[in-house]
Amino acid sequence: MKLQNSLHGPQHPTITPETVSRGDGTTQTFTRVAVNPEPGHVVKSKLFDLHLNKGGESTAPTYGRGEPVEGYIDLKSRDHIAEIEVTLRGNLQVEFYAQGMAYDHVDVPLFSETKKVYSSTFSGAPMQSHSFSLHFPPNCTASEQALPPSWVMAQPGVNAEVTFSIHAVVKRKGIMRSNGELTAKVEYFPRNAPPPESRSPTESFPPQPKLRVLEINCNLPPMGRSGTDKPMVPTQFKTSICLHRPLIYASGSKIPFTVHLSSPVHTTVPASLDLEVTLVKISEVYLHRKKYDKKQIISTATITERRSELGVSDIAPRSSRPGTANETSTGGSTSILSGKIRAGHSGEEASWSVKGVASVKYALRFVVSPSKQLSQFIGFHDALPHFEHSEEIVLTTDSFSTLLNEAAVSRPAIGLRSSRNKTNTLGSQPSTPTSGSPTGAGETPVPRPRHSARPSLSSGFNQ
């Protein structure tokens, strides 16, 4: 007897009258309507049909972390059936093109789980319907890396896709009888969250934020009084970038930052600089050590506070020369800029990687440049520091508190699907991988000053 659809979840709205007693002794009748928005996804062939409990007629089913992939095989003929197997698999496929022609292909299996739902060796005659239930593993089979979500990247020269599918095979007895096969595409969008904050019993409450500080030093050409006294000695300029540790944030959250711009001699230098902070999404694929990437700006920071602090130094006597008296007497100054940047839209961003083949990363890009108001002062404008630094961070779909509910963990992160269609890109092109910060090919180049005010210099982390 054929299994009814009711065994695999409601296929149509159900209307249930319900009578509720009120406090005044009267009763009131409510109508409770239960609607299943996903009637199920069906793929058909001459020999059998593959039914999935989720999805729609033209919509692929979508699953979350730990959510079972359930369905059933509906046989149209039960004669000569030997075995029925159902496989849930994931693959990362990358195709490379040159002059419109595909010249290389990479296919990386992520995992494969097979279940035999019927065998004539151990069972009697097959039933008309055979149900199955399969699960997505938390990690890829060949590594300890988390299983990536469904993903598509289409760029000039490369097409990449993470795909998941259900493959059903009905094997028949007899050499002259062909087997039946069907494949249904499914989508996987797992939720994840940053680790919980650890706090020692002796730590104060509220806990003090743990900071990661990056220091970048660069040399400025001599100017002002120091340029007169020591024309061959450059002036050191220091930038400090402070971020909260660990560098793991939930998408949609606000990421705080503080940047210190310090000059030991010139008070005018830090105040003459602008800061731009953006969050960049970097999608990468590799082939023979050649990198193809796509970069998108997903948010721009808001500077909420800017203040200046004067230093004290006696390295030079007071001068009446305009523009240098305060600089030399105070020993320079520091501009402190604080702000926040939104980590994209909630539920739409997540970092992941399949080592050596593809990845989705995020980086905070800090750009320090002379103020636009100084563009008419060419000599002073070109002598100021102008550089950028990108600091890689990790984004998750949800916050830790959101996923304390087990039901929320298995709910698909549908926002990951919508983020694939956004195209605010910085460009894409092949490049050779380099170590260090994730800036590189594909970004709009930042013009360099004509003098030697560029950051080549030393950088180090204070954990």
PDB file of C-alpha atoms in Angstrom, residues 83-250:
ATOM      1  CA  GLU A  83      18.621  -2.876  -3.929  1.00  0.00           C
ATOM      2  CA  ILE A  84      17.719   0.713  -3.166  1.00  0.00           C
ATOM      3  CA  GLU A  85      20.459   3.090  -2.047  1.00  0.00           C
ATOM      4  CA  VAL A  86      20.290   6.770  -1.133  1.00  0.00           C
ATOM      5  CA  THR A  87      23.431   8.958  -0.852  1.00  0.00           C
ATOM      6  CA  LEU A  88      23.821  12.458   0.580  1.00  0.00           C
ATOM      7  CA  ARG A  89      27.006  14.099  -0.729  1.00  0.00           C
ATOM      8  CA  GLY A  90      28.772  17.423  -0.927  1.00  0.00           C
ATOM      9  CA  ASN A  91      31.283  18.683  -3.497  1.00  0.00           C
ATOM     10  CA  LEU A  92      33.338  21.780  -4.214  1.00  0.00           C
ATOM     11  CA  GLN A  93      33.647  22.291  -7.963  1.00  0.00           C
ATOM     12  CA  VAL A  94      35.881  24.892  -9.600  1.00  0.00           C
ATOM     13  CA  GLU A  95      36.165  25.513 -13.352  1.00  0.00           C
ATOM     14  CA  PHE A  96      38.759  27.821 -14.895  1.00  0.00           C
ATOM     15  CA  TYR A  97      38.362  29.527 -18.257  1.00  0.00           C
ATOM     16  CA  ALA A  98      40.637  31.223 -20.764  1.00  0.00           C
ATOM     17  CA  GLN A  99      39.248  33.022 -23.800  1.00  0.00           C
ATOM     18  CA  GLY A 100      35.831  31.570 -23.081  1.00  0.00           C
ATOM     19  CA  MET A 101      37.031  27.963 -23.028  1.00  0.00           C
ATOM     20  CA  ALA A 102      37.299  25.765 -19.923  1.00  0.00           C
ATOM     21  CA  TYR A 103      40.909  24.602 -19.522  1.00  0.00           C
ATOM     22  CA  ASP A 104      40.994  23.157 -16.009  1.00  0.00           C
ATOM     23  CA  HIS A 105      38.619  21.646 -13.486  1.00  0.00           C
ATOM     24  CA  VAL A 106      38.900  20.858  -9.778  1.00  0.00           C
ATOM     25  CA  ASP A 107      36.373  18.625  -7.997  1.00  0.00           C
ATOM     26  CA  VAL A 108      36.874  18.234  -4.246  1.00  0.00           C
ATOM     27  CA  PRO A 109      34.572  15.763  -2.430  1.00  0.00           C
ATOM     28  CA  LEU A 110      33.536  17.181   0.934  1.00  0.00           C
ATOM     29  CA  PHE A 111      31.682  14.170   2.327  1.00  0.00           C
ATOM     30  CA  SER A 112      29.446  11.267   1.291  1.00  0.00           C
ATOM     31  CA  GLU A 113      26.947   9.255   3.371  1.00  0.00           C
ATOM     32  CA  THR A 114      25.134   6.274   1.855  1.00  0.00           C
ATOM     33  CA  LYS A 115      22.204   4.343   3.316  1.00  0.00           C
ATOM     34  CA  LYS A 116      20.786   1.115   1.876  1.00  0.00           C
ATOM     35  CA  VAL A 117      17.031   1.348   2.387  1.00  0.00           C
ATOM     36  CA  TYR A 118      16.192  -2.014   0.773  1.00  0.00           C
ATOM     37  CA  SER A 119      18.030  -5.213  -0.183  1.00  0.00           C
ATOM     38  CA  SER A 120      16.402  -8.347  -1.588  1.00  0.00           C
ATOM     39  CA  THR A 121      19.119 -10.407   0.123  1.00  0.00           C
ATOM     40  CA  PHE A 122      17.876  -9.599   3.631  1.00  0.00           C
ATOM     41  CA  SER A 123      14.250  -8.630   2.984  1.00  0.00           C
ATOM     42  CA  GLY A 124      11.211  -9.957   1.216  1.00  0.00           C
ATOM     43  CA  ALA A 125       9.424  -8.256  -1.643  1.00  0.00           C
ATOM     44  CA  PRO A 126       9.897  -4.479  -1.657  1.00  0.00           C
ATOM     45  CA  MET A 127       7.159  -2.156  -0.507  1.00  0.00           C
ATOM     46  CA  GLN A 128       5.954   0.591  -2.744  1.00  0.00           C
ATOM     47  CA  SER A 129       7.531   3.283  -0.560  1.00  0.00           C
ATOM     48  CA  HIS A 130      10.805   3.232   1.377  1.00  0.00           C
ATOM     49  CA  SER A 131      11.695   6.103   3.702  1.00  0.00           C
ATOM     50  CA  PHE A 132      15.197   7.381   4.524  1.00  0.00           C
ATOM     51  CA  SER A 133      16.896   9.862   6.849  1.00  0.00           C
ATOM     52  CA  LEU A 134      20.435  11.206   6.347  1.00  0.00           C
ATOM     53  CA  HIS A 135      22.486  13.879   8.116  1.00  0.00           C
ATOM     54  CA  PHE A 136      25.077  16.500   7.199  1.00  0.00           C
ATOM     55  CA  PRO A 137      28.343  15.910   9.105  1.00  0.00           C
ATOM     56  CA  PRO A 138      29.780  18.837  11.089  1.00  0.00           C
ATOM     57  CA  ASN A 139      33.179  18.604   9.309  1.00  0.00           C
ATOM     58  CA  CYS A 140      34.551  17.657   5.903  1.00  0.00           C
ATOM     59  CA  THR A 141      35.590  14.015   5.592  1.00  0.00           C
ATOM     60  CA  ALA A 142      39.224  14.658   4.644  1.00  0.00           C
ATOM     61  CA  SER A 143      39.910  17.365   7.242  1.00  0.00           C
ATOM     62  CA  GLU A 144      38.772  18.828  10.529  1.00  0.00           C
ATOM     63  CA  GLN A 145      37.484  21.957   8.822  1.00  0.00           C
ATOM     64  CA  ALA A 146      33.815  22.769   9.254  1.00  0.00           C
ATOM     65  CA  LEU A 147      31.546  21.817   6.371  1.00  0.00           C
ATOM     66  CA  PRO A 148      31.017  24.967   4.252  1.00  0.00           C
ATOM     67  CA  PRO A 149      27.561  26.242   3.275  1.00  0.00           C
ATOM     68  CA  SER A 150      26.108  26.189  -0.224  1.00  0.00           C
ATOM     69  CA  TRP A 151      28.033  28.818  -2.169  1.00  0.00           C
ATOM     70  CA  VAL A 152      28.484  30.197  -5.681  1.00  0.00           C
ATOM     71  CA  MET A 153      31.224  32.419  -7.109  1.00  0.00           C
ATOM     72  CA  ALA A 154      31.068  33.508 -10.755  1.00  0.00           C
ATOM     73  CA  GLN A 155      33.891  35.728 -11.928  1.00  0.00           C
ATOM     74  CA  PRO A 156      35.707  36.296 -15.242  1.00  0.00           C
ATOM     75  CA  GLY A 157      37.995  33.316 -15.631  1.00  0.00           C
ATOM     76  CA  VAL A 158      36.563  31.162 -12.857  1.00  0.00           C
ATOM     77  CA  ASN A 159      33.294  29.586 -11.713  1.00  0.00           C
ATOM     78  CA  ALA A 160      33.153  27.925  -8.295  1.00  0.00           C
ATOM     79  CA  GLU A 161      30.309  26.277  -6.408  1.00  0.00           C
ATOM     80  CA  VAL A 162      29.735  24.282  -3.231  1.00  0.00           C
ATOM     81  CA  THR A 163      26.886  21.852  -3.984  1.00  0.00           C
ATOM     82  CA  PHE A 164      24.952  19.268  -1.987  1.00  0.00           C
ATOM     83  CA  SER A 165      22.668  16.608  -3.435  1.00  0.00           C
ATOM     84  CA  ILE A 166      20.631  13.489  -2.722  1.00  0.00           C
ATOM     85  CA  HIS A 167      21.386  10.656  -5.155  1.00  0.00           C
ATOM     86  CA  ALA A 168      19.033   7.658  -5.251  1.00  0.00           C
ATOM     87  CA  VAL A 169      19.798   4.406  -7.099  1.00  0.00           C
ATOM     88  CA  VAL A 170      17.334   1.557  -7.671  1.00  0.00           C
ATOM     89  CA  LYS A 171      19.231  -1.564  -8.779  1.00  0.00           C
ATOM     90  CA  ARG A 172      17.315  -4.226 -10.676  1.00  0.00           C
ATOM     91  CA  LYS A 173      17.962  -7.941 -11.139  1.00  0.00           C
ATOM     92  CA  GLY A 174      18.983  -9.244 -14.556  1.00  0.00           C
ATOM     93  CA  ILE A 175      21.695  -8.300 -16.993  1.00  0.00           C
ATOM     94  CA  MET A 176      19.285  -6.822 -19.512  1.00  0.00           C
ATOM     95  CA  ARG A 177      17.479  -4.604 -17.025  1.00  0.00           C
ATOM     96  CA  SER A 178      18.883  -1.115 -16.470  1.00  0.00           C
ATOM     97  CA  ASN A 179      19.075   0.552 -13.091  1.00  0.00           C
ATOM     98  CA  GLY A 180      17.241   3.746 -12.212  1.00  0.00           C
ATOM     99  CA  GLU A 181      18.990   6.859 -10.846  1.00  0.00           C
ATOM    100  CA  LEU A 182      17.730  10.252  -9.688  1.00  0.00           C
ATOM    101  CA  THR A 183      19.506  13.265  -8.187  1.00  0.00           C
ATOM    102  CA  ALA A 184      17.899  16.107  -6.244  1.00  0.00           C
ATOM    103  CA  LYS A 185      19.818  19.251  -5.341  1.00  0.00           C
ATOM    104  CA  VAL A 186      19.602  20.432  -1.722  1.00  0.00           C
ATOM    105  CA  GLU A 187      21.027  23.479   0.042  1.00  0.00           C
ATOM    106  CA  TYR A 188      22.891  23.615   3.342  1.00  0.00           C
ATOM    107  CA  PHE A 189      23.149  26.800   5.408  1.00  0.00           C
ATOM    108  CA  PRO A 190      24.508  26.037   8.899  1.00  0.00           C
ATOM    109  CA  ARG A 191      24.438  28.525  11.745  1.00  0.00           C
ATOM    110  CA  ASN A 192      27.475  29.187  13.935  1.00  0.00           C
ATOM    111  CA  ALA A 193      28.451  31.584  16.689  1.00  0.00           C
ATOM    112  CA  PRO A 194      31.547  33.000  18.440  1.00  0.00           C
ATOM    113  CA  PRO A 195      32.793  31.045  21.470  1.00  0.00           C
ATOM    114  CA  PRO A 196      31.469  32.125  24.865  1.00  0.00           C
ATOM    115  CA  GLU A 197      33.498  34.702  26.730  1.00  0.00           C
ATOM    116  CA  SER A 198      35.728  33.129  29.363  1.00  0.00           C
ATOM    117  CA  ARG A 199      36.243  35.032  32.619  1.00  0.00           C
ATOM    118  CA  SER A 200      38.358  34.117  35.623  1.00  0.00           C
ATOM    119  CA  PRO A 201      36.758  34.201  39.118  1.00  0.00           C
ATOM    120  CA  THR A 202      39.077  37.043  40.174  1.00  0.00           C
ATOM    121  CA  GLU A 203      38.278  39.216  37.172  1.00  0.00           C
ATOM    122  CA  SER A 204      36.341  42.388  37.796  1.00  0.00           C
ATOM    123  CA  PHE A 205      32.768  42.853  36.625  1.00  0.00           C
ATOM    124  CA  PRO A 206      31.997  44.091  34.094  1.00  0.00           C
ATOM    125  CA  PRO A 207      35.077  42.458  32.555  1.00  0.00           C
ATOM    126  CA  GLN A 208      37.650  44.672  30.918  1.00  0.00           C
ATOM    127  CA  PRO A 209      37.885  44.117  27.135  1.00  0.00           C
ATOM    128  CA  LYS A 210      40.926  42.247  25.883  1.00  0.00           C
ATOM    129  CA  LEU A 211      42.608  44.197  23.121  1.00  0.00           C
ATOM    130  CA  ARG A 212      44.748  43.319  20.156  1.00  0.00           C
ATOM    131  CA  VAL A 213      47.043  46.186  19.246  1.00  0.00           C
ATOM    132  CA  LEU A 214      48.806  46.523  15.916  1.00  0.00           C
ATOM    133  CA  GLU A 215      51.564  49.116  15.674  1.00  0.00           C
ATOM    134  CA  ILE A 216      52.747  50.448  12.305  1.00  0.00           C
ATOM    135  CA  ASN A 217      55.751  52.774  12.115  1.00  0.00           C
ATOM    136  CA  CYS A 218      56.725  54.842   9.106  1.00  0.00           C
ATOM    137  CA  ASN A 219      59.236  57.588   8.390  1.00  0.00           C
ATOM    138  CA  LEU A 220      58.173  61.065   7.348  1.00  0.00           C
ATOM    139  CA  PRO A 221      60.456  63.470   5.499  1.00  0.00           C
ATOM    140  CA  PRO A 222      61.913  66.169   7.796  1.00  0.00           C
ATOM    141  CA  MET A 223      59.708  69.235   8.086  1.00  0.00           C
ATOM    142  CA  GLY A 224      59.296  72.254  10.327  1.00  0.00           C
ATOM    143  CA  ARG A 225      62.064  72.998  12.879  1.00  0.00           C
ATOM    144  CA  SER A 226      63.398  69.442  12.772  1.00  0.00           C
ATOM    145  CA  GLY A 227      63.765  69.756   9.002  1.00  0.00           C
ATOM    146  CA  THR A 228      65.944  72.808   9.520  1.00  0.00           C
ATOM    147  CA  ASP A 229      68.058  71.426  12.342  1.00  0.00           C
ATOM    148  CA  LYS A 230      68.405  67.851  11.063  1.00  0.00           C
ATOM    149  CA  PRO A 231      67.500  67.825   7.374  1.00  0.00           C
ATOM    150  CA  MET A 232      68.799  64.267   6.851  1.00  0.00           C
ATOM    151  CA  VAL A 233      66.986  62.657   9.812  1.00  0.00           C
ATOM    152  CA  PRO A 234      63.447  61.478   9.081  1.00  0.00           C
ATOM    153  CA  THR A 235      60.673  61.780  11.652  1.00  0.00           C
ATOM    154  CA  GLN A 236      58.992  58.630  12.870  1.00  0.00           C
ATOM    155  CA  PHE A 237      55.199  58.431  12.680  1.00  0.00           C
ATOM    156  CA  LYS A 238      53.319  55.693  14.542  1.00  0.00           C
ATOM    157  CA  THR A 239      49.846  54.267  14.047  1.00  0.00           C
ATOM    158  CA  SER A 240      48.244  51.963  16.623  1.00  0.00           C
ATOM    159  CA  ILE A 241      45.078  49.994  15.797  1.00  0.00           C
ATOM    160  CA  CYS A 242      43.160  48.505  18.741  1.00  0.00           C
ATOM    161  CA  LEU A 243      40.532  45.766  18.330  1.00  0.00           C
ATOM    162  CA  HIS A 244      38.731  43.557  20.830  1.00  0.00           C
ATOM    163  CA  ARG A 245      39.961  39.964  21.124  1.00  0.00           C
ATOM    164  CA  PRO A 246      39.223  37.371  19.969  1.00  0.00           C
ATOM    165  CA  LEU A 247      38.700  38.673  16.446  1.00  0.00           C
ATOM    166  CA  ILE A 248      35.478  36.662  16.054  1.00  0.00           C
ATOM    167  CA  TYR A 249      32.230  38.591  15.676  1.00  0.00           C
ATOM    168  CA  ALA A 250      28.599  37.783  14.958  1.00  0.00           C
TER     169      ALA A 250
END
